[in-house]
PDB file of C-alpha atoms in Angstrom:
ATOM      1  CA  UNK A 428      78.741 101.401  99.512  1.00  0.00           C
ATOM      2  CA  UNK A 429      80.381  99.198  97.016  1.00  0.00           C
ATOM      3  CA  UNK A 430      79.936  96.413  99.476  1.00  0.00           C
ATOM      4  CA  UNK A 431      76.209  96.471  98.942  1.00  0.00           C
ATOM      5  CA  UNK A 432      75.820  96.817  95.298  1.00  0.00           C
ATOM      6  CA  UNK A 433      74.411  93.615  93.699  1.00  0.00           C
ATOM      7  CA  UNK A 434      77.573  92.554  91.640  1.00  0.00           C
ATOM      8  CA  UNK A 435      80.302  90.037  92.441  1.00  0.00           C
ATOM      9  CA  UNK A 436      83.001  92.717  91.394  1.00  0.00           C
ATOM     10  CA  UNK A 437      82.053  95.734  93.633  1.00  0.00           C
ATOM     11  CA  UNK A 438      82.734  93.866  96.785  1.00  0.00           C
ATOM     12  CA  UNK A 439      86.016  93.316  95.493  1.00  0.00           C
ATOM     13  CA  UNK A 440      86.532  96.799  94.617  1.00  0.00           C
ATOM     14  CA  UNK A 441      85.743  97.708  98.146  1.00  0.00           C
ATOM     15  CA  UNK A 442      88.330  95.361  99.420  1.00  0.00           C
ATOM     16  CA  UNK A 443      90.803  97.135  96.814  1.00  0.00           C
ATOM     17  CA  UNK A 444      89.862 100.304  98.139  1.00  0.00           C
ATOM     18  CA  UNK A 445      90.030  99.407 101.783  1.00  0.00           C
ATOM     19  CA  UNK A 446      93.714  98.200 100.806  1.00  0.00           C
ATOM     20  CA  UNK A 447      94.530 101.845  99.804  1.00  0.00           C
ATOM     21  CA  UNK A 448      93.533 103.222 103.417  1.00  0.00           C
ATOM     22  CA  UNK A 449      97.076 102.865 104.862  1.00  0.00           C
ATOM     23  CA  UNK A 450      98.752 104.495 101.680  1.00  0.00           C
ATOM     24  CA  UNK A 451      96.434 107.579 102.548  1.00  0.00           C
ATOM     25  CA  UNK A 452      97.405 107.466 105.983  1.00  0.00           C
ATOM     26  CA  UNK A 453     101.001 107.145 105.025  1.00  0.00           C
ATOM     27  CA  UNK A 454     100.715 110.111 102.638  1.00  0.00           C
ATOM     28  CA  UNK A 455      98.955 112.113 105.535  1.00  0.00           C
ATOM     29  CA  UNK A 456     101.743 111.226 107.794  1.00  0.00           C
ATOM     30  CA  UNK A 457     104.380 112.318 105.299  1.00  0.00           C
ATOM     31  CA  UNK A 458     102.504 115.834 104.456  1.00  0.00           C
ATOM     32  CA  UNK A 459     102.145 117.031 108.210  1.00  0.00           C
ATOM     33  CA  UNK A 460     105.584 115.628 109.476  1.00  0.00           C
ATOM     34  CA  UNK A 461     104.229 112.906 111.916  1.00  0.00           C
ATOM     35  CA  UNK A 462     106.761 110.568 110.506  1.00  0.00           C
ATOM     36  CA  UNK A 463     109.575 112.627 111.808  1.00  0.00           C
ATOM     37  CA  UNK A 464     107.600 113.133 115.130  1.00  0.00           C
ATOM     38  CA  UNK A 465     107.371 109.384 115.479  1.00  0.00           C
ATOM     39  CA  UNK A 466     111.224 108.841 116.032  1.00  0.00           C
ATOM     40  CA  UNK A 467     110.565 111.212 119.220  1.00  0.00           C
ATOM     41  CA  UNK A 468     107.556 109.070 120.491  1.00  0.00           C
ATOM     42  CA  UNK A 469     107.961 105.925 123.201  1.00  0.00           C
ATOM     43  CA  UNK A 470     107.272 103.312 120.396  1.00  0.00           C
ATOM     44  CA  UNK A 471     109.715 101.562 117.917  1.00  0.00           C
ATOM     45  CA  UNK A 472     109.642 102.182 114.183  1.00  0.00           C
ATOM     46  CA  UNK A 473     108.830  98.306 114.262  1.00  0.00           C
ATOM     47  CA  UNK A 474     105.544  99.299 116.122  1.00  0.00           C
ATOM     48  CA  UNK A 475     104.801 102.123 113.649  1.00  0.00           C
ATOM     49  CA  UNK A 476     105.279  99.969 110.697  1.00  0.00           C
ATOM     50  CA  UNK A 477     103.179  97.137 112.200  1.00  0.00           C
ATOM     51  CA  UNK A 478     100.333  99.578 112.979  1.00  0.00           C
ATOM     52  CA  UNK A 479      99.898 100.679 109.424  1.00  0.00           C
ATOM     53  CA  UNK A 480      99.893  96.597 108.555  1.00  0.00           C
ATOM     54  CA  UNK A 481      97.168  96.101 111.323  1.00  0.00           C
ATOM     55  CA  UNK A 482      95.110  99.081 109.923  1.00  0.00           C
ATOM     56  CA  UNK A 483      95.243  98.124 106.255  1.00  0.00           C
ATOM     57  CA  UNK A 484      94.278  94.317 107.402  1.00  0.00           C
ATOM     58  CA  UNK A 485      91.464  95.379 109.857  1.00  0.00           C
ATOM     59  CA  UNK A 486      89.925  97.550 106.847  1.00  0.00           C
ATOM     60  CA  UNK A 487      90.116  94.610 104.496  1.00  0.00           C
ATOM     61  CA  UNK A 488      88.843  92.389 106.869  1.00  0.00           C
ATOM     62  CA  UNK A 489      85.901  94.749 107.621  1.00  0.00           C
ATOM     63  CA  UNK A 490      84.984  95.386 104.086  1.00  0.00           C
ATOM     64  CA  UNK A 491      84.728  91.751 103.332  1.00  0.00           C
ATOM     65  CA  UNK A 492      82.768  91.458 106.413  1.00  0.00           C
ATOM     66  CA  UNK A 493      80.490  94.018 105.496  1.00  0.00           C
ATOM     67  CA  UNK A 494      80.120  92.605 101.458  1.00  0.00           C
ATOM     68  CA  UNK A 495      79.316  89.096 103.123  1.00  0.00           C
ATOM     69  CA  UNK A 496      76.706  90.557 105.651  1.00  0.00           C
ATOM     70  CA  UNK A 497      75.072  92.748 102.982  1.00  0.00           C
ATOM     71  CA  UNK A 498      75.092  89.540 100.490  1.00  0.00           C
ATOM     72  CA  UNK A 499      73.610  87.304 103.360  1.00  0.00           C
ATOM     73  CA  UNK A 500      70.571  90.001 103.927  1.00  0.00           C
ATOM     74  CA  UNK A 501      70.038  90.356 100.320  1.00  0.00           C
ATOM     75  CA  UNK A 502      70.115  86.285  99.980  1.00  0.00           C
ATOM     76  CA  UNK A 503      67.649  86.568 102.793  1.00  0.00           C
ATOM     77  CA  UNK A 504      65.419  89.083 101.671  1.00  0.00           C
ATOM     78  CA  UNK A 505      65.058  87.447  98.246  1.00  0.00           C
ATOM     79  CA  UNK A 506      64.820  83.726  99.275  1.00  0.00           C
ATOM     80  CA  UNK A 507      67.926  82.957  97.301  1.00  0.00           C
ATOM     81  CA  UNK A 508      70.429  80.430  98.762  1.00  0.00           C
ATOM     82  CA  UNK A 509      73.607  81.944 100.407  1.00  0.00           C
ATOM     83  CA  UNK A 510      76.713  80.265 101.799  1.00  0.00           C
ATOM     84  CA  UNK A 511      79.632  78.422 100.439  1.00  0.00           C
ATOM     85  CA  UNK A 512      80.130  80.431  97.084  1.00  0.00           C
ATOM     86  CA  UNK A 513      79.858  83.711  99.138  1.00  0.00           C
ATOM     87  CA  UNK A 514      81.991  82.645 101.855  1.00  0.00           C
ATOM     88  CA  UNK A 515      84.692  81.240  99.239  1.00  0.00           C
ATOM     89  CA  UNK A 516      84.360  84.769  97.401  1.00  0.00           C
ATOM     90  CA  UNK A 517      84.786  86.631 100.543  1.00  0.00           C
ATOM     91  CA  UNK A 518      87.990  84.498 101.433  1.00  0.00           C
ATOM     92  CA  UNK A 519      89.416  85.113  97.797  1.00  0.00           C
ATOM     93  CA  UNK A 520      88.640  88.695  98.116  1.00  0.00           C
ATOM     94  CA  UNK A 521      90.519  88.876 101.448  1.00  0.00           C
ATOM     95  CA  UNK A 522      93.525  87.051 100.326  1.00  0.00           C
ATOM     96  CA  UNK A 523      93.729  89.390  97.228  1.00  0.00           C
ATOM     97  CA  UNK A 524      93.548  92.721  99.567  1.00  0.00           C
ATOM     98  CA  UNK A 525      96.133  91.233 101.730  1.00  0.00           C
ATOM     99  CA  UNK A 526      98.475  90.390  98.672  1.00  0.00           C
ATOM    100  CA  UNK A 527      98.044  93.814  97.467  1.00  0.00           C
ATOM    101  CA  UNK A 528      98.727  95.307 100.826  1.00  0.00           C
ATOM    102  CA  UNK A 529     102.020  93.117 100.642  1.00  0.00           C
ATOM    103  CA  UNK A 530     103.017  94.616  97.676  1.00  0.00           C
ATOM    104  CA  UNK A 531     102.244  98.262  98.331  1.00  0.00           C
ATOM    105  CA  UNK A 532     103.781  98.889 102.040  1.00  0.00           C
ATOM    106  CA  UNK A 533     107.432  98.167 101.326  1.00  0.00           C
ATOM    107  CA  UNK A 534     107.039 100.723  98.256  1.00  0.00           C
ATOM    108  CA  UNK A 535     105.265 103.393 100.663  1.00  0.00           C
ATOM    109  CA  UNK A 536     108.104 103.130 103.288  1.00  0.00           C
ATOM    110  CA  UNK A 537     111.083 103.277 100.564  1.00  0.00           C
ATOM    111  CA  UNK A 538     109.906 105.746  98.307  1.00  0.00           C
ATOM    112  CA  UNK A 539     107.266 107.654 100.273  1.00  0.00           C
ATOM    113  CA  UNK A 540     103.564 108.034  99.623  1.00  0.00           C
ATOM    114  CA  UNK A 541     103.651 110.159  96.543  1.00  0.00           C
ATOM    115  CA  UNK A 542     106.543 108.187  94.470  1.00  0.00           C
ATOM    116  CA  UNK A 543     105.349 104.994  96.013  1.00  0.00           C
ATOM    117  CA  UNK A 544     102.273 105.195  94.479  1.00  0.00           C
ATOM    118  CA  UNK A 545     103.763 105.342  91.113  1.00  0.00           C
ATOM    119  CA  UNK A 546     105.858 102.363  91.836  1.00  0.00           C
ATOM    120  CA  UNK A 547     102.757 100.562  93.175  1.00  0.00           C
ATOM    121  CA  UNK A 548     100.736 100.727  89.975  1.00  0.00           C
ATOM    122  CA  UNK A 549     104.020  99.539  88.024  1.00  0.00           C
ATOM    123  CA  UNK A 550     104.479  96.374  90.718  1.00  0.00           C
ATOM    124  CA  UNK A 551     100.475  95.735  90.459  1.00  0.00           C
ATOM    125  CA  UNK A 552     100.364  95.832  86.644  1.00  0.00           C
ATOM    126  CA  UNK A 553     103.761  93.409  86.659  1.00  0.00           C
ATOM    127  CA  UNK A 554     101.995  91.042  89.308  1.00  0.00           C
ATOM    128  CA  UNK A 555      98.564  91.144  87.416  1.00  0.00           C
ATOM    129  CA  UNK A 556     100.323  90.336  83.911  1.00  0.00           C
ATOM    130  CA  UNK A 557     102.347  87.493  85.688  1.00  0.00           C
ATOM    131  CA  UNK A 558      99.165  85.820  87.545  1.00  0.00           C
ATOM    132  CA  UNK A 559      97.302  86.460  84.248  1.00  0.00           C
ATOM    133  CA  UNK A 560      99.764  84.377  82.484  1.00  0.00           C
ATOM    134  CA  UNK A 561     100.048  82.023  85.212  1.00  0.00           C
ATOM    135  CA  UNK A 562      96.300  81.345  85.342  1.00  0.00           C
ATOM    136  CA  UNK A 563      96.167  80.492  81.754  1.00  0.00           C
ATOM    137  CA  UNK A 564      99.394  78.400  81.452  1.00  0.00           C
ATOM    138  CA  UNK A 565      99.799  76.536  84.649  1.00  0.00           C
ATOM    139  CA  UNK A 566      96.546  74.956  85.516  1.00  0.00           C
ATOM    140  CA  UNK A 567      96.446  73.189  82.370  1.00  0.00           C
ATOM    141  CA  UNK A 568      99.815  72.074  81.929  1.00  0.00           C
ATOM    142  CA  UNK A 569     100.123  71.109  85.747  1.00  0.00           C
ATOM    143  CA  UNK A 570      96.776  69.649  86.019  1.00  0.00           C
ATOM    144  CA  UNK A 571      96.013  72.043  88.898  1.00  0.00           C
ATOM    145  CA  UNK A 572      92.336  71.879  90.398  1.00  0.00           C
ATOM    146  CA  UNK A 573      90.327  74.690  91.695  1.00  0.00           C
ATOM    147  CA  UNK A 574      90.986  73.658  95.308  1.00  0.00           C
ATOM    148  CA  UNK A 575      94.989  73.656  94.786  1.00  0.00           C
ATOM    149  CA  UNK A 576      94.836  77.059  93.400  1.00  0.00           C
ATOM    150  CA  UNK A 577      92.671  78.334  96.287  1.00  0.00           C
ATOM    151  CA  UNK A 578      95.314  76.537  98.609  1.00  0.00           C
ATOM    152  CA  UNK A 579      98.154  78.418  96.909  1.00  0.00           C
ATOM    153  CA  UNK A 580      96.121  81.791  97.179  1.00  0.00           C
ATOM    154  CA  UNK A 581      95.376  81.231 100.878  1.00  0.00           C
ATOM    155  CA  UNK A 582      99.053  80.331 101.513  1.00  0.00           C
ATOM    156  CA  UNK A 583     100.327  83.184  99.400  1.00  0.00           C
ATOM    157  CA  UNK A 584      98.332  86.101 101.338  1.00  0.00           C
ATOM    158  CA  UNK A 585      99.819  85.421 104.701  1.00  0.00           C
ATOM    159  CA  UNK A 586     103.522  84.541 103.428  1.00  0.00           C
ATOM    160  CA  UNK A 587     103.572  87.437 101.435  1.00  0.00           C
ATOM    161  CA  UNK A 588     102.401  89.677 103.981  1.00  0.00           C
ATOM    162  CA  UNK A 589     104.890  88.481 106.701  1.00  0.00           C
ATOM    163  CA  UNK A 590     107.714  88.823 104.072  1.00  0.00           C
ATOM    164  CA  UNK A 591     106.536  92.381 103.093  1.00  0.00           C
ATOM    165  CA  UNK A 592     106.124  93.419 107.033  1.00  0.00           C
ATOM    166  CA  UNK A 593     109.929  92.155 107.381  1.00  0.00           C
ATOM    167  CA  UNK A 594     110.828  94.206 104.640  1.00  0.00           C
ATOM    168  CA  UNK A 595     109.021  96.958 105.654  1.00  0.00           C
ATOM    169  CA  UNK A 596     110.418  97.100 108.975  1.00  0.00           C
ATOM    170  CA  UNK A 597     113.987  96.925 107.698  1.00  0.00           C
ATOM    171  CA  UNK A 598     113.326 100.068 105.168  1.00  0.00           C
ATOM    172  CA  UNK A 599     111.892 102.018 107.768  1.00  0.00           C
ATOM    173  CA  UNK A 600     114.294 101.160 110.458  1.00  0.00           C
ATOM    174  CA  UNK A 601     117.048 102.167 107.987  1.00  0.00           C
ATOM    175  CA  UNK A 602     115.414 105.440 107.059  1.00  0.00           C
ATOM    176  CA  UNK A 603     116.793 108.820 108.081  1.00  0.00           C
ATOM    177  CA  UNK A 604     113.557 110.616 109.885  1.00  0.00           C
TER     178      UNK A 604
END
């Protein structure tokens, strides 16, 4: 629903909500005891962790694609231009969703879904404050362009996701089920 509203912030909210789906799945897993059952299944703990990351990535990508499709349909219906700006926004929203997932997942595996949500709020507030400060100070002082900032964000998303997955695998492997 949020993907189809005529606003630049609504698709971003849809991406953020889609990044929360793995957290809800982990919460359900904890409540019904599936995490303990996963130890008896013929899958490794690494596979369990990577499946949660795959779910989050797929949901985030799907929400970006739906937002782009709705925006394209709306542009076609109204005769307004559509293209590079929308694709750039979609790429940035995808990166934001993946970075958010990379922050949240290790916290969920370490503290569980309920305590992990509280730590997620603290971590996202700290990250938002740091990025806000970086966005106001760094571009002017370092002479960064919009393209270099976009490149930085595009590189940060997969790198932070890979580091996060590695950390989550280590945490979940050491966890006593």
